Amino acid sequence: MKIAVVGGGSTYTPELVDGFARLFPQAELCLVDPIVDRLEVIGGLSSRIFGDYGASGRVTWTSDLDAGLSDASVVILQLRVGGQQARISDETLPMECGCVGQETTGFGGLAKAMRTVPVVLDIAERAARLAAPGAWIVNFTNPVGIVTRALLDAGHRAVGLCNVAIGLERWIAQLLDVEPSSVLLEHVGLNHLTWETAVYVDGVDRLPELLESRPDELTAKVGLPPRILRSTRSLPSYYLRYYYCHDEVVREETGRPTRGEQVAAIESELLRMYADPQLTKKPKLLEERGGTYYSEAAVGLLSSLLNPSTAGPHAVNVCNNGTLPFLPDNAVIEVTCDVNTEGAHPRPIAGVEPGLSGLIAAVSAYEDLALDAAIRGGGERVYAALLSHPLIGQHQAAEVLTDKLIAANAEHLAWAR
């Protein structure tokens, strides 16, 4: 089996490789990336990780996209069009208008979608011609919901993946001193806009107990005041801090290095470490890069998609198709699904209270406009998407940020050149 990782030159990749070496040791893992010097460093370390585990498969790498996609059974997408410099721009420009600077939320998420969606659709079309029949596309590229929606709307066999749910699942298992396999989350919302509305341990919902007895630990984990958890009767993901505590976050981040700048420094050191021919394991510094449990989420999902004997629940991004009745069927949601070789099937959700459903519906409507702007281009479409986003939502900010987005990303926007 061949697994192609497009964006394989990412410093995330050794985390992914570590998981595949353990759970898919006979696979060919083909890393694809246009940045040859990084690719050779990442490929070399990845090959050594496979060897350290005694895996019988192999790691290959290429800058030829078509060659990398050829005969692949799975295509994993983990792209960052424009690199860390584009991310730094995404995080800096909105702060000038008093809006939060975050790579996947608000202005940053739209800018990234504008650069990314056309590239991903081109890759997917190539995969449709070159990959093995029935190949899966697993999208880890942010903004995951919008990118996955683009793939599904175009008819591709795709599913979106994020590590937020598995991170909370593992943390809750530690908190309750139980095995992670005994924890099942009712994970509800959109990518980077999710809440845990139930936490089942061996079939019993332990969330009410946790909200009552461990509020300090829960709130510290997600960075939100306890009253929000009590009011929503849920455990929101830490991304909800950008919505519920927006102005506080802007004040905290003003004058500080952006996360992109911090990550760029970490990446520089990681690449230096990866180049050491004696290194055969992912270094501990990789934990600071982000993407905790990324490999576990990816290999677990692929195991269920490819092997009938390992079907099971995973939190993934899929078409709504009536799961959340207040959204259109073609909206892409992030929920707990039963996953097997036929795909991902959302588990029934009893109901979503208005405080959650209203925000989900608003951001989902923004994602419709964002995808339209990413595919068809044009300043008016960019403006409409920004105006609709709950974290922007004002004419003056949307107008100024439209001009800033286009100017900063013109080299990546064919219609703006």
Tab-separated table of N, CA and C in Angstrom, residues 118-201:
chain	number	residue	atom	x	y	z
A	118	PRO	N	-7.606	26.591	-4.202
A	118	PRO	CA	-7.282	26.264	-5.604
A	118	PRO	C	-6.163	25.236	-5.733
A	119	VAL	N	-5.168	25.312	-4.865
A	119	VAL	CA	-4.055	24.361	-4.910
A	119	VAL	C	-4.540	22.960	-4.566
A	120	VAL	N	-5.338	22.848	-3.525
A	120	VAL	CA	-5.847	21.537	-3.104
A	120	VAL	C	-6.733	20.921	-4.182
A	121	LEU	N	-7.574	21.721	-4.814
A	121	LEU	CA	-8.442	21.176	-5.859
A	121	LEU	C	-7.631	20.672	-7.050
A	122	ASP	N	-6.544	21.350	-7.368
A	122	ASP	CA	-5.666	20.866	-8.440
A	122	ASP	C	-5.027	19.537	-8.052
A	123	ILE	N	-4.560	19.429	-6.826
A	123	ILE	CA	-3.966	18.174	-6.357
A	123	ILE	C	-4.997	17.050	-6.417
A	124	ALA	N	-6.211	17.336	-5.975
A	124	ALA	CA	-7.253	16.315	-5.951
A	124	ALA	C	-7.613	15.842	-7.357
A	125	GLU	N	-7.655	16.766	-8.313
A	125	GLU	CA	-7.936	16.373	-9.698
A	125	GLU	C	-6.834	15.478	-10.240
A	126	ARG	N	-5.602	15.780	-9.913
A	126	ARG	CA	-4.492	14.916	-10.324
A	126	ARG	C	-4.602	13.540	-9.661
A	127	ALA	N	-4.951	13.542	-8.377
A	127	ALA	CA	-5.102	12.265	-7.675
A	127	ALA	C	-6.209	11.427	-8.294
A	128	ALA	N	-7.278	12.062	-8.742
A	128	ALA	CA	-8.380	11.326	-9.362
A	128	ALA	C	-7.916	10.589	-10.608
A	129	ARG	N	-6.939	11.141	-11.306
A	129	ARG	CA	-6.409	10.511	-12.515
A	129	ARG	C	-5.310	9.490	-12.212
A	130	LEU	N	-4.519	9.747	-11.182
A	130	LEU	CA	-3.279	9.000	-11.002
A	130	LEU	C	-3.280	8.017	-9.838
A	131	ALA	N	-4.039	8.313	-8.793
A	131	ALA	CA	-4.023	7.445	-7.618
A	131	ALA	C	-4.779	6.153	-7.895
A	132	ALA	N	-4.675	5.203	-6.983
A	132	ALA	CA	-5.369	3.929	-7.122
A	132	ALA	C	-6.880	4.158	-7.104
A	133	PRO	N	-7.653	3.307	-7.794
A	133	PRO	CA	-9.115	3.442	-7.766
A	133	PRO	C	-9.640	3.416	-6.332
A	134	GLY	N	-10.550	4.331	-6.031
A	134	GLY	CA	-11.140	4.374	-4.694
A	134	GLY	C	-10.252	4.962	-3.626
A	135	ALA	N	-9.159	5.634	-4.008
A	135	ALA	CA	-8.234	6.210	-3.024
A	135	ALA	C	-8.946	7.254	-2.159
A	136	TRP	N	-8.577	7.292	-0.900
A	136	TRP	CA	-9.106	8.286	0.023
A	136	TRP	C	-8.191	9.502	0.050
A	137	ILE	N	-8.795	10.678	0.149
A	137	ILE	CA	-8.063	11.897	0.464
A	137	ILE	C	-8.370	12.256	1.911
A	138	VAL	N	-7.337	12.312	2.734
A	138	VAL	CA	-7.497	12.706	4.137
A	138	VAL	C	-6.887	14.095	4.281
A	139	ASN	N	-7.728	15.061	4.583
A	139	ASN	CA	-7.288	16.451	4.610
A	139	ASN	C	-7.004	16.915	6.028
A	140	PHE	N	-5.746	17.278	6.255
A	140	PHE	CA	-5.338	17.866	7.532
A	140	PHE	C	-4.960	19.339	7.343
A	141	THR	N	-5.201	19.853	6.134
A	141	THR	CA	-4.812	21.222	5.790
A	141	THR	C	-5.855	22.216	6.287
A	142	ASN	N	-5.407	23.207	7.022
A	142	ASN	CA	-6.300	24.250	7.519
A	142	ASN	C	-6.595	25.298	6.445
A	143	PRO	N	-7.777	25.948	6.524
A	143	PRO	CA	-8.883	25.656	7.432
A	143	PRO	C	-9.595	24.371	7.011
A	144	VAL	N	-9.532	23.354	7.857
A	144	VAL	CA	-9.943	21.998	7.482
A	144	VAL	C	-11.374	21.944	6.966
A	145	GLY	N	-12.301	22.641	7.627
A	145	GLY	CA	-13.696	22.572	7.206
A	145	GLY	C	-13.912	23.112	5.809
A	146	ILE	N	-13.340	24.275	5.515
A	146	ILE	CA	-13.528	24.896	4.198
A	146	ILE	C	-12.831	24.080	3.122
A	147	VAL	N	-11.620	23.619	3.382
A	147	VAL	CA	-10.885	22.831	2.389
A	147	VAL	C	-11.589	21.506	2.130
A	148	THR	N	-12.068	20.857	3.186
A	148	THR	CA	-12.787	19.591	3.006
A	148	THR	C	-14.086	19.811	2.240
A	149	ARG	N	-14.782	20.901	2.515
A	149	ARG	CA	-16.009	21.230	1.774
A	149	ARG	C	-15.692	21.393	0.287
A	150	ALA	N	-14.585	22.050	-0.045
A	150	ALA	CA	-14.203	22.212	-1.449
A	150	ALA	C	-13.994	20.856	-2.108
A	151	LEU	N	-13.331	19.955	-1.413
A	151	LEU	CA	-13.074	18.622	-1.956
A	151	LEU	C	-14.371	17.841	-2.157
A	152	LEU	N	-15.246	17.876	-1.169
A	152	LEU	CA	-16.498	17.116	-1.256
A	152	LEU	C	-17.425	17.703	-2.319
A	153	ASP	N	-17.497	19.024	-2.399
A	153	ASP	CA	-18.332	19.656	-3.425
A	153	ASP	C	-17.868	19.264	-4.830
A	154	ALA	N	-16.564	19.038	-4.973
A	154	ALA	CA	-16.008	18.664	-6.279
A	154	ALA	C	-16.114	17.164	-6.542
A	155	GLY	N	-16.710	16.420	-5.612
A	155	GLY	CA	-16.961	15.004	-5.833
A	155	GLY	C	-15.846	14.071	-5.432
A	156	HIS	N	-14.884	14.538	-4.660
A	156	HIS	CA	-13.765	13.691	-4.276
A	156	HIS	C	-14.108	12.847	-3.040
A	157	ARG	N	-13.445	11.722	-2.928
A	157	ARG	CA	-13.642	10.816	-1.787
A	157	ARG	C	-12.733	11.301	-0.656
A	158	ALA	N	-13.275	12.185	0.154
A	158	ALA	CA	-12.439	12.906	1.107
A	158	ALA	C	-13.075	12.954	2.483
A	159	VAL	N	-12.217	13.096	3.480
A	159	VAL	CA	-12.646	13.304	4.851
A	159	VAL	C	-11.629	14.239	5.490
A	160	GLY	N	-12.103	15.119	6.370
A	160	GLY	CA	-11.216	16.068	7.034
A	160	GLY	C	-10.887	15.617	8.441
A	161	LEU	N	-9.675	15.941	8.879
A	161	LEU	CA	-9.198	15.464	10.178
A	161	LEU	C	-8.553	16.603	10.951
A	162	CYS	N	-8.824	16.661	12.252
A	162	CYS	CA	-8.230	17.634	13.159
A	162	CYS	C	-7.845	16.887	14.432
A	163	ASN	N	-6.874	17.417	15.175
A	163	ASN	CA	-6.407	16.717	16.369
A	163	ASN	C	-7.027	17.242	17.663
A	164	VAL	N	-7.958	18.202	17.572
A	164	VAL	CA	-8.542	18.765	18.791
A	164	VAL	C	-9.270	17.699	19.605
A	165	ALA	N	-10.116	16.913	18.953
A	165	ALA	CA	-10.931	15.939	19.692
A	165	ALA	C	-10.074	14.873	20.348
A	166	ILE	N	-9.104	14.321	19.618
A	166	ILE	CA	-8.289	13.266	20.208
A	166	ILE	C	-7.443	13.802	21.356
A	167	GLY	N	-7.025	15.074	21.253
A	167	GLY	CA	-6.287	15.669	22.353
A	167	GLY	C	-7.125	15.754	23.620
A	168	LEU	N	-8.382	16.194	23.483
A	168	LEU	CA	-9.273	16.251	24.635
A	168	LEU	C	-9.617	14.855	25.149
A	169	GLU	N	-9.813	13.917	24.242
A	169	GLU	CA	-10.115	12.543	24.644
A	169	GLU	C	-9.001	11.973	25.510
A	170	ARG	N	-7.759	12.141	25.077
A	170	ARG	CA	-6.622	11.610	25.838
A	170	ARG	C	-6.468	12.332	27.169
A	171	TRP	N	-6.690	13.641	27.168
A	171	TRP	CA	-6.562	14.393	28.413
A	171	TRP	C	-7.644	13.985	29.418
A	172	ILE	N	-8.873	13.823	28.948
A	172	ILE	CA	-9.967	13.411	29.837
A	172	ILE	C	-9.706	12.013	30.391
A	173	ALA	N	-9.170	11.124	29.568
A	173	ALA	CA	-8.842	9.780	30.051
A	173	ALA	C	-7.832	9.850	31.196
A	174	GLN	N	-6.844	10.718	31.065
A	174	GLN	CA	-5.868	10.890	32.146
A	174	GLN	C	-6.535	11.484	33.377
A	175	LEU	N	-7.402	12.462	33.162
A	175	LEU	CA	-8.092	13.117	34.273
A	175	LEU	C	-8.921	12.124	35.071
A	176	LEU	N	-9.569	11.201	34.373
A	176	LEU	CA	-10.443	10.224	35.026
A	176	LEU	C	-9.730	8.912	35.346
A	177	ASP	N	-8.448	8.833	34.962
A	177	ASP	CA	-7.648	7.632	35.199
A	177	ASP	C	-8.313	6.398	34.577
A	178	VAL	N	-8.657	6.527	33.288
A	178	VAL	CA	-9.236	5.407	32.541
A	178	VAL	C	-8.473	5.266	31.234
A	179	GLU	N	-8.673	4.179	30.545
A	179	GLU	CA	-8.046	3.973	29.245
A	179	GLU	C	-8.716	4.862	28.194
A	180	PRO	N	-7.931	5.441	27.304
A	180	PRO	CA	-8.532	6.285	26.252
A	180	PRO	C	-9.589	5.549	25.440
A	181	SER	N	-9.419	4.254	25.255
A	181	SER	CA	-10.379	3.485	24.462
A	181	SER	C	-11.756	3.415	25.108
A	182	SER	N	-11.828	3.719	26.415
A	182	SER	CA	-13.124	3.675	27.099
A	182	SER	C	-13.861	5.003	27.036
A	183	VAL	N	-13.212	6.054	26.476
A	183	VAL	CA	-13.803	7.393	26.406
A	183	VAL	C	-14.368	7.625	25.006
A	184	LEU	N	-15.624	8.073	24.942
A	184	LEU	CA	-16.260	8.435	23.673
A	184	LEU	C	-16.874	9.818	23.830
A	185	LEU	N	-16.404	10.761	23.027
A	185	LEU	CA	-16.898	12.129	23.101
A	185	LEU	C	-18.075	12.346	22.161
A	186	GLU	N	-19.052	13.129	22.621
A	186	GLU	CA	-20.043	13.674	21.705
A	186	GLU	C	-19.486	15.030	21.272
A	187	HIS	N	-18.820	15.012	20.129
A	187	HIS	CA	-18.054	16.145	19.609
A	187	HIS	C	-18.924	16.823	18.550
A	188	VAL	N	-19.240	18.103	18.730
A	188	VAL	CA	-20.262	18.757	17.910
A	188	VAL	C	-19.781	20.122	17.444
A	189	GLY	N	-19.967	20.412	16.157
A	189	GLY	CA	-19.712	21.749	15.654
A	189	GLY	C	-19.071	21.757	14.285
A	190	LEU	N	-18.232	22.750	14.060
A	190	LEU	CA	-17.458	22.898	12.836
A	190	LEU	C	-15.990	22.811	13.209
A	191	ASN	N	-15.137	22.633	12.217
A	191	ASN	CA	-13.712	22.590	12.521
A	191	ASN	C	-13.283	23.867	13.241
A	192	HIS	N	-12.567	23.697	14.351
A	192	HIS	CA	-12.101	24.787	15.205
A	192	HIS	C	-13.254	25.618	15.757
A	193	LEU	N	-14.412	24.992	15.870
A	193	LEU	CA	-15.576	25.604	16.524
A	193	LEU	C	-16.411	24.451	17.084
A	194	THR	N	-15.864	23.759	18.080
A	194	THR	CA	-16.498	22.535	18.572
A	194	THR	C	-16.666	22.558	20.090
A	195	TRP	N	-17.634	21.788	20.511
A	195	TRP	CA	-17.922	21.584	21.920
A	195	TRP	C	-18.046	20.084	22.179
A	196	GLU	N	-17.618	19.659	23.373
A	196	GLU	CA	-17.927	18.296	23.827
A	196	GLU	C	-19.204	18.421	24.650
A	197	THR	N	-20.285	17.861	24.137
A	197	THR	CA	-21.574	17.979	24.817
A	197	THR	C	-21.905	16.749	25.655
A	198	ALA	N	-21.083	15.730	25.558
A	198	ALA	CA	-21.172	14.557	26.427
A	198	ALA	C	-19.816	13.871	26.415
A	199	VAL	N	-19.479	13.242	27.532
A	199	VAL	CA	-18.225	12.478	27.654
A	199	VAL	C	-18.593	11.112	28.211
A	200	TYR	N	-18.725	10.152	27.315
A	200	TYR	CA	-19.133	8.811	27.737
A	200	TYR	C	-17.914	7.984	28.124
A	201	VAL	N	-17.987	7.399	29.294
A	201	VAL	CA	-16.968	6.455	29.749
A	201	VAL	C	-17.686	5.146	30.045
